[in-house]
mmCIF file of C-alpha atoms in Angstrom:
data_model
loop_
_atom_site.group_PDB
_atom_site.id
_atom_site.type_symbol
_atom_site.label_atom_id
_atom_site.label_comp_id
_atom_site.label_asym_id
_atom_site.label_seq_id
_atom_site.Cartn_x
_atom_site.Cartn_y
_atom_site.Cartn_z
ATOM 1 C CA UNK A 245 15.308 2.370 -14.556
ATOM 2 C CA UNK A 246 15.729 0.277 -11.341
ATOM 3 C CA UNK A 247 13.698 2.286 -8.469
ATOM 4 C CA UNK A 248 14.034 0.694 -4.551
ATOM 5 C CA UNK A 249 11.519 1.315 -2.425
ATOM 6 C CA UNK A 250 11.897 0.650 1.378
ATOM 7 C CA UNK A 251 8.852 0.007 3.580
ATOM 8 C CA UNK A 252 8.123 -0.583 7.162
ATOM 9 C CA UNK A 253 5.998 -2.645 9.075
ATOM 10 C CA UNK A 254 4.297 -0.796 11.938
ATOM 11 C CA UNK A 255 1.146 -0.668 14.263
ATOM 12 C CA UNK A 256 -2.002 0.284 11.808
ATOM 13 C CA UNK A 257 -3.027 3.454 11.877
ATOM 14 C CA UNK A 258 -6.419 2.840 13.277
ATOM 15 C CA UNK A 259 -5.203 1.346 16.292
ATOM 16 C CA UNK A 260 -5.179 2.675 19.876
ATOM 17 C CA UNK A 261 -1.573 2.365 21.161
ATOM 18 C CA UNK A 262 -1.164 1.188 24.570
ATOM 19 C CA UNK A 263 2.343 0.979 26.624
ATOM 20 C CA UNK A 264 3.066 -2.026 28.469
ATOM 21 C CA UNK A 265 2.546 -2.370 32.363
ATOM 22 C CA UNK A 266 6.459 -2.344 32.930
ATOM 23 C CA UNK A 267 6.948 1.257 30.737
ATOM 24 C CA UNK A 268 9.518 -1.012 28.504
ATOM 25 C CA UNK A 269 7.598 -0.285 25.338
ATOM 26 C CA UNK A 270 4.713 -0.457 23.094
ATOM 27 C CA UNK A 271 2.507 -3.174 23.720
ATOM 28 C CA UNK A 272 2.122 -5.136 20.472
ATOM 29 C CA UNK A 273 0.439 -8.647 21.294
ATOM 30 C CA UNK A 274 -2.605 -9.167 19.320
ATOM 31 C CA UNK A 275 -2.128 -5.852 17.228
ATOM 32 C CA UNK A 276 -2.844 -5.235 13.739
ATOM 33 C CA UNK A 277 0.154 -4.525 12.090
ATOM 34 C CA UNK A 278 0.019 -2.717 8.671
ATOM 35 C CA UNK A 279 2.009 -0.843 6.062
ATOM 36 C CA UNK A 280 3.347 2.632 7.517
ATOM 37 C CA UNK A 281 1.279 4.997 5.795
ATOM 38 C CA UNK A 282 3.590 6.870 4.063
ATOM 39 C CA UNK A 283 5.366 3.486 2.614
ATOM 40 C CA UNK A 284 2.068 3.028 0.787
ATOM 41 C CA UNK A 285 2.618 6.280 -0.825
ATOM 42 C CA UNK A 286 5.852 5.294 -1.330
ATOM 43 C CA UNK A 287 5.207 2.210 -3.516
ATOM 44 C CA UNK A 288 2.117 3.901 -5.360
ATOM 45 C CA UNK A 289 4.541 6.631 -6.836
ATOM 46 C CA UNK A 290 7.101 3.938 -7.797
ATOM 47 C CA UNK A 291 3.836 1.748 -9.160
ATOM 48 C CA UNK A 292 2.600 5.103 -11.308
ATOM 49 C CA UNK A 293 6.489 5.598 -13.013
ATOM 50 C CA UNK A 294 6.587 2.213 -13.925
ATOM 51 C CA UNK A 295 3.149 2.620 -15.837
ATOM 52 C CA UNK A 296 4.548 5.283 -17.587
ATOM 53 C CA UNK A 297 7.271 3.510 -18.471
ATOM 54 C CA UNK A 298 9.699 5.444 -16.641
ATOM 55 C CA UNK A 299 10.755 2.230 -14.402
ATOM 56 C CA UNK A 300 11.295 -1.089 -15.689
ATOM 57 C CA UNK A 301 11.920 -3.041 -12.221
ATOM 58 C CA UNK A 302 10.498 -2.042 -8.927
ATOM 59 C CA UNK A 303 12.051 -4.011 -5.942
ATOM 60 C CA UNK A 304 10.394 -3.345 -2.385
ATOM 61 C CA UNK A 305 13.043 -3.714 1.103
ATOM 62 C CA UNK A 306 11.718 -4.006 4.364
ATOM 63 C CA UNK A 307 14.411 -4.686 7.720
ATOM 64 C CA UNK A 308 12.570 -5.954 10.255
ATOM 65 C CA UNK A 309 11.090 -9.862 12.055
ATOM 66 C CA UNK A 310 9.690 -12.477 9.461
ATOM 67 C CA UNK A 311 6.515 -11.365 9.880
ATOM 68 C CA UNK A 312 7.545 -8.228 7.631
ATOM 69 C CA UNK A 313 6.973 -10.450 4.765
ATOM 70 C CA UNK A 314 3.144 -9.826 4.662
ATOM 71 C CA UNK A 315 3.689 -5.787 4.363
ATOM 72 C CA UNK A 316 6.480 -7.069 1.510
ATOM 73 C CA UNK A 317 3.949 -9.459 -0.395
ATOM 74 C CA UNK A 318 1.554 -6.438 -0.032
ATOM 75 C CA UNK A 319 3.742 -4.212 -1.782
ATOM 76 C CA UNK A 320 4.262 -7.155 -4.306
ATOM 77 C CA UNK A 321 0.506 -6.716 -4.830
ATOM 78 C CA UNK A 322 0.136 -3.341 -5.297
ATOM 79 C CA UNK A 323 2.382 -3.490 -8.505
ATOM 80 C CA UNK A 324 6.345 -4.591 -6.943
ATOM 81 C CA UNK A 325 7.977 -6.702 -8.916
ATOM 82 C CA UNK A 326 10.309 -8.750 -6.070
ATOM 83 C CA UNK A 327 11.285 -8.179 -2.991
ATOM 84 C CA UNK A 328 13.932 -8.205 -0.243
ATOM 85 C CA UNK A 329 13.719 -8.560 3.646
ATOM 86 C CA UNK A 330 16.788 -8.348 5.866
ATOM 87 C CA UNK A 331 15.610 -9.870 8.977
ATOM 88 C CA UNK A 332 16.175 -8.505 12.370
ATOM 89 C CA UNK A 333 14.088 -9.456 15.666
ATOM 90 C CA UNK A 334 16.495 -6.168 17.267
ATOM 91 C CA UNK A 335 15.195 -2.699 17.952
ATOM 92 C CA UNK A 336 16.949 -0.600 15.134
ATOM 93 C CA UNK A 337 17.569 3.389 14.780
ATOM 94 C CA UNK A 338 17.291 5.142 11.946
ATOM 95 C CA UNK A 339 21.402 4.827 11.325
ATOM 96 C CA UNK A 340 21.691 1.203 11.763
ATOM 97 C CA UNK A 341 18.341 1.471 9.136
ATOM 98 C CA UNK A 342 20.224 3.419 7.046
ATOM 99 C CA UNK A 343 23.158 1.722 6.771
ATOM 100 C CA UNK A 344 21.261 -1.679 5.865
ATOM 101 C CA UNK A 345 19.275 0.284 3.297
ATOM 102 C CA UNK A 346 22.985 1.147 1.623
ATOM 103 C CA UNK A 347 23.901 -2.406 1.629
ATOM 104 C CA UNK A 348 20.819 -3.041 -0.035
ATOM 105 C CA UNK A 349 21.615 -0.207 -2.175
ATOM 106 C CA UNK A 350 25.386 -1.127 -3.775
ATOM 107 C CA UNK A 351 23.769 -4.762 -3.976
ATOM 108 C CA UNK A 352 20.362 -3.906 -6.145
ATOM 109 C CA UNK A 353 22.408 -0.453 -7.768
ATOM 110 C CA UNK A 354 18.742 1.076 -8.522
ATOM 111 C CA UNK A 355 18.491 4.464 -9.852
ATOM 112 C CA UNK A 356 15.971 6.041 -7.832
ATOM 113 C CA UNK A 357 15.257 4.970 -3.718
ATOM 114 C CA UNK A 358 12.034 6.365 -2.737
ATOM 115 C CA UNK A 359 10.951 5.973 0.912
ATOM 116 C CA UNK A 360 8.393 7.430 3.317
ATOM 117 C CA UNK A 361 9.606 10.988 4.896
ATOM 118 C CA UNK A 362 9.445 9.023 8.247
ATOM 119 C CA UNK A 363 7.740 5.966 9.994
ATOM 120 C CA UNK A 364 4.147 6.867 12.128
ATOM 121 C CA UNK A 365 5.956 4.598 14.893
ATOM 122 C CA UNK A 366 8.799 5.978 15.969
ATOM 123 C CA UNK A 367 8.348 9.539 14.141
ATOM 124 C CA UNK A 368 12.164 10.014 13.539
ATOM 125 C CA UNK A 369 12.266 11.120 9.528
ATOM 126 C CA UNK A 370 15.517 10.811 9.587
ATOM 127 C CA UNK A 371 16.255 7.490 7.850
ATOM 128 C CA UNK A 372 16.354 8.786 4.007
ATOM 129 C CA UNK A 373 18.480 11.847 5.163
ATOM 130 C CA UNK A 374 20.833 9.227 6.772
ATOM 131 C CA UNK A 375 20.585 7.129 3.590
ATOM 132 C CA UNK A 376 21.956 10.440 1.107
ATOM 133 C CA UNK A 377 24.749 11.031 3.402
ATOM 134 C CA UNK A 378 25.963 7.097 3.062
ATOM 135 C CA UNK A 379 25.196 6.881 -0.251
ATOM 136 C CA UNK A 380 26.490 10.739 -1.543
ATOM 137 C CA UNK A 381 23.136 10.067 -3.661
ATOM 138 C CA UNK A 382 21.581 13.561 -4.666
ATOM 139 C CA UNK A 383 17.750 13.621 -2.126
ATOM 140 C CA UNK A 384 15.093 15.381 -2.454
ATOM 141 C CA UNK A 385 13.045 15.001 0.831
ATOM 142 C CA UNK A 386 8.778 16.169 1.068
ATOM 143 C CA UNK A 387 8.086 15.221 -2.233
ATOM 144 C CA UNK A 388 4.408 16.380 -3.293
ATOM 145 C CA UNK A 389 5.473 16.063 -6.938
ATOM 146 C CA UNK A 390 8.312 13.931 -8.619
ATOM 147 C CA UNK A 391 8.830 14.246 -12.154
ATOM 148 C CA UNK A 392 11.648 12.153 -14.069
ATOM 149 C CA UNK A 393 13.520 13.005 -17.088
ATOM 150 C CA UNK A 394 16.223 11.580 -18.685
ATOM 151 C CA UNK A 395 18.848 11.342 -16.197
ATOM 152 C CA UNK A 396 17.167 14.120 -13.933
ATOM 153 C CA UNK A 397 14.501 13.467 -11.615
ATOM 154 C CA UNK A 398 12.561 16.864 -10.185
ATOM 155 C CA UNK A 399 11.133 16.878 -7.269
ATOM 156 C CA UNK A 400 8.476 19.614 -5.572
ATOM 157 C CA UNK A 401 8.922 19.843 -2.015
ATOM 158 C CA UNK A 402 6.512 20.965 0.620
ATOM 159 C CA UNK A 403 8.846 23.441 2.840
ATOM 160 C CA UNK A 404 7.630 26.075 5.369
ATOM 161 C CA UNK A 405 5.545 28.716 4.068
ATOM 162 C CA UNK A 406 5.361 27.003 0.046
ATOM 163 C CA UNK A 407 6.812 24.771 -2.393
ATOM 164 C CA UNK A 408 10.245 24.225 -3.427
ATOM 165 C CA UNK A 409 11.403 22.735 -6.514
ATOM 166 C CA UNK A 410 15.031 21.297 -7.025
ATOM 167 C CA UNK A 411 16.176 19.017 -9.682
ATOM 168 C CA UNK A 412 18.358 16.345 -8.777
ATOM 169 C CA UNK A 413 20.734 14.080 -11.010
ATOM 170 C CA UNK A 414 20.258 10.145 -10.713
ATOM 171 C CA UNK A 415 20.914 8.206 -8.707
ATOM 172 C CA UNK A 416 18.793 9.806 -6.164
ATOM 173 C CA UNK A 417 16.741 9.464 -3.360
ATOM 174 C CA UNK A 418 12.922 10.703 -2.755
ATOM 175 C CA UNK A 419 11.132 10.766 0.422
ATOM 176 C CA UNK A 420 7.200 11.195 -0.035
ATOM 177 C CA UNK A 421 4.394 13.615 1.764
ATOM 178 C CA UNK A 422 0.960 12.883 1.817
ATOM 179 C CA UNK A 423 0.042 15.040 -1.137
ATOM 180 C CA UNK A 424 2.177 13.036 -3.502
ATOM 181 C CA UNK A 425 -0.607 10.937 -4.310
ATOM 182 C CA UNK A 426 -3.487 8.940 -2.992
ATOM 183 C CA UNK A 427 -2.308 4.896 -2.694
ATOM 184 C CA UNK A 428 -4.402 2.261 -4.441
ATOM 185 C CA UNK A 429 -6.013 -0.618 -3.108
ATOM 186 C CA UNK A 430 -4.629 -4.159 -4.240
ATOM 187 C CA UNK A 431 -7.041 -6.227 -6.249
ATOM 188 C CA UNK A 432 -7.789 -9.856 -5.451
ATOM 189 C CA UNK A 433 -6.015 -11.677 -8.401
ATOM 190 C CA UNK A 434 -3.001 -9.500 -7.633
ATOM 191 C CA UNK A 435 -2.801 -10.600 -4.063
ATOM 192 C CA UNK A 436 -2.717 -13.790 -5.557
ATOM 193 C CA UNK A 437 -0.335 -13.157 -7.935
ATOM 194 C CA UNK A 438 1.736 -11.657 -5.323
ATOM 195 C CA UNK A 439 2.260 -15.052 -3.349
ATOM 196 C CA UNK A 440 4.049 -15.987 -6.569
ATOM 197 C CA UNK A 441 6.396 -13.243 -7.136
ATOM 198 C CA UNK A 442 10.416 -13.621 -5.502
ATOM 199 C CA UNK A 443 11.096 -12.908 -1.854
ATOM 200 C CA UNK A 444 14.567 -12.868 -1.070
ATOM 201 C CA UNK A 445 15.524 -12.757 2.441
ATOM 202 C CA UNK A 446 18.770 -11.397 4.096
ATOM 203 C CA UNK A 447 20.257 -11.033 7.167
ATOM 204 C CA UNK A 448 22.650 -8.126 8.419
ATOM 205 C CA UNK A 449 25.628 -10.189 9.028
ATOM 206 C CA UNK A 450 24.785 -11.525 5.080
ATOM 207 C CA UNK A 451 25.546 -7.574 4.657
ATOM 208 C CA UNK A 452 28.093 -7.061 6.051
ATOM 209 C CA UNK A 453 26.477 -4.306 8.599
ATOM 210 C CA UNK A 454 26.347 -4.374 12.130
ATOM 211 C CA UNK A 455 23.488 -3.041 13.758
ATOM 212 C CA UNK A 456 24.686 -2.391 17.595
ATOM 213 C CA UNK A 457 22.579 0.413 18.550
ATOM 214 C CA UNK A 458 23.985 3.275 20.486
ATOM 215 C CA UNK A 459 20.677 4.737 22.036
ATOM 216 C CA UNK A 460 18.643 2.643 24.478
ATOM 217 C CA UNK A 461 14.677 2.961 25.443
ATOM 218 C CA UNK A 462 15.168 4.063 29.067
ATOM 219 C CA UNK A 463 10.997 4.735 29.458
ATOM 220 C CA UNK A 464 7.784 4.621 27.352
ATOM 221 C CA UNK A 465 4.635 6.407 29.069
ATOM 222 C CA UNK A 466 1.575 7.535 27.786
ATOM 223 C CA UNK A 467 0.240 11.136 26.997
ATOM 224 C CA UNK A 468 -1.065 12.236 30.231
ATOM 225 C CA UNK A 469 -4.736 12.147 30.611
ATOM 226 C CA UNK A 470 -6.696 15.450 29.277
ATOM 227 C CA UNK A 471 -8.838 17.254 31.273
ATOM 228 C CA UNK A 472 -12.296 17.926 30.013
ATOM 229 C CA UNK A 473 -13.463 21.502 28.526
ATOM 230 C CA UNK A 474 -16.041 23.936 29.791
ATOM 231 C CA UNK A 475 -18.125 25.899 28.735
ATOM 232 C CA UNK A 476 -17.978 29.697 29.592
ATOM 233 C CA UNK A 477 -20.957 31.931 29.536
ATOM 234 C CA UNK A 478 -19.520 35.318 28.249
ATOM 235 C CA UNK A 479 -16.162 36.901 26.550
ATOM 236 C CA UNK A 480 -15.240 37.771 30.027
ATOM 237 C CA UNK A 481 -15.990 34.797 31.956
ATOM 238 C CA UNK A 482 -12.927 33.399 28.967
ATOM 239 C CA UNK A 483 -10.450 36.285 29.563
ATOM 240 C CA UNK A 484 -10.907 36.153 33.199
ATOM 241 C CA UNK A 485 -10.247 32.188 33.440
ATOM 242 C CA UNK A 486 -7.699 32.301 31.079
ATOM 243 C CA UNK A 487 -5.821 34.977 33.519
ATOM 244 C CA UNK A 488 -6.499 33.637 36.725
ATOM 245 C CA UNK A 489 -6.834 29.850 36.723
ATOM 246 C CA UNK A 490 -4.989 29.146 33.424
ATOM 247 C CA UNK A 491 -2.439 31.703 33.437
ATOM 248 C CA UNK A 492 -1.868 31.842 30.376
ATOM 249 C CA UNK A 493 -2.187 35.558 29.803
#
């Protein structure tokens, strides 16, 4: 089995965000840039099926500026066996995503696409929806447990209220939640090994996909400033703030 896992590069975690003086956007000079979180988890489950010997290849994809290639050799290190960027410098959606993920797709033909249930950047979790609908692949989205056999892959998925379980029939398409598992941390001689292993880079016209975006960044502002708490002396100090100055009741 083939499995394709797709991974973004985005501002680390630990990171304060701050928005440019103009409102245009994100300010990103001198940032640490990382694997999105839930990419990680993406490329450990694909790493743990392989070790099973479930998967026999596991090729990483990432769309985004050159620089991608570190979260791609990354991957490589974690346990990927090659890997393919399709280079953009534009601002992409989650459909123009998508559909570069499906040329990827019918060009790789791997049997299971696993990606993270959405990016912490632009917080769409949408893109491996998108991807099922192009591809008419079965999906099975919130994964906390995937399980693979045969030609059926079942997946547990965190829903409101519980768990669901639904088997799907390969090809198919698995986005991950945190409880799926806990990623591991790439040793030394495999980041080394990693500088060695194939990178193959694209481009979208290479594709075949045009990536014209039909929604434009009008404004980016930051959360407005928090007021601080205080401390109230009695049960009805609270009720009577809460009904007179916050008005909330």
């Amino acid at each position: 089995m083939k499995i394709l896992v797709a991974v973004k590069r985005v501002v680390d975690y630990n990171v304060k965000v701050r928005v440019k003086a103009d409102n245009s956007g994100v300010d990103l000079a001198n940032v640490k840039m990382s694997m999105n979180p839930f990419c990680e988890i993406a490329v450990e489950e694909a790493v743990r099926l392989k070790e099973k010997g479930v998967a026999s290849e596991i090729v990483v994809v990432s769309i985004g500026p050159t620089a991608a290639q570190e979260q791609l050799r990354t991957a490589l290190a974690l346990g990927a066996d090659r890997a393919v960027l399709v280079e953009s410098s534009e601002e992409l959606n989650s459909l123009a995503v998508a559909k570069l993920l499906k040329a990827v797709v019918d060009k790789e033909q791997p049997q299971l696409v696993i990606l993270g249930k959405q990016a912490i950047d632009s917080d769409n979790n949408q893109t491996g929806q998108m991807l099922g609908a192009l591809t008419g692949f079965a999906q099975g989205t919130f994964a906390s447990k995937v399980e693979v056999s045969g030609d059926k892959v079942n997946v547990e998925r965190e829903i409101d209220g519980g768990a669901q379980t639904v088997a799907l029939s390969l090809p198919a398409i698995v986005t991950t939640d945190l409880r799926l598992n806990e990623p591991r941390y790439a040793s030394l001689p495999n980041i080394m090994k990693a500088k060695k292993k194939p990178l193959e880079v694209l481009t979208p016209d290479a594709l075949g996909v045009t990536t014209t975006s039909t929604v434009k960044t009008l404004k980016v502002e930051a959360p407005a400033a928090r007021s601080a708490g205080i401390k109230v002396k009695s049960v009805a100090e609270l009720v009577e703030k809460l009904k007179n100055e916050a008005k909330v009741i």
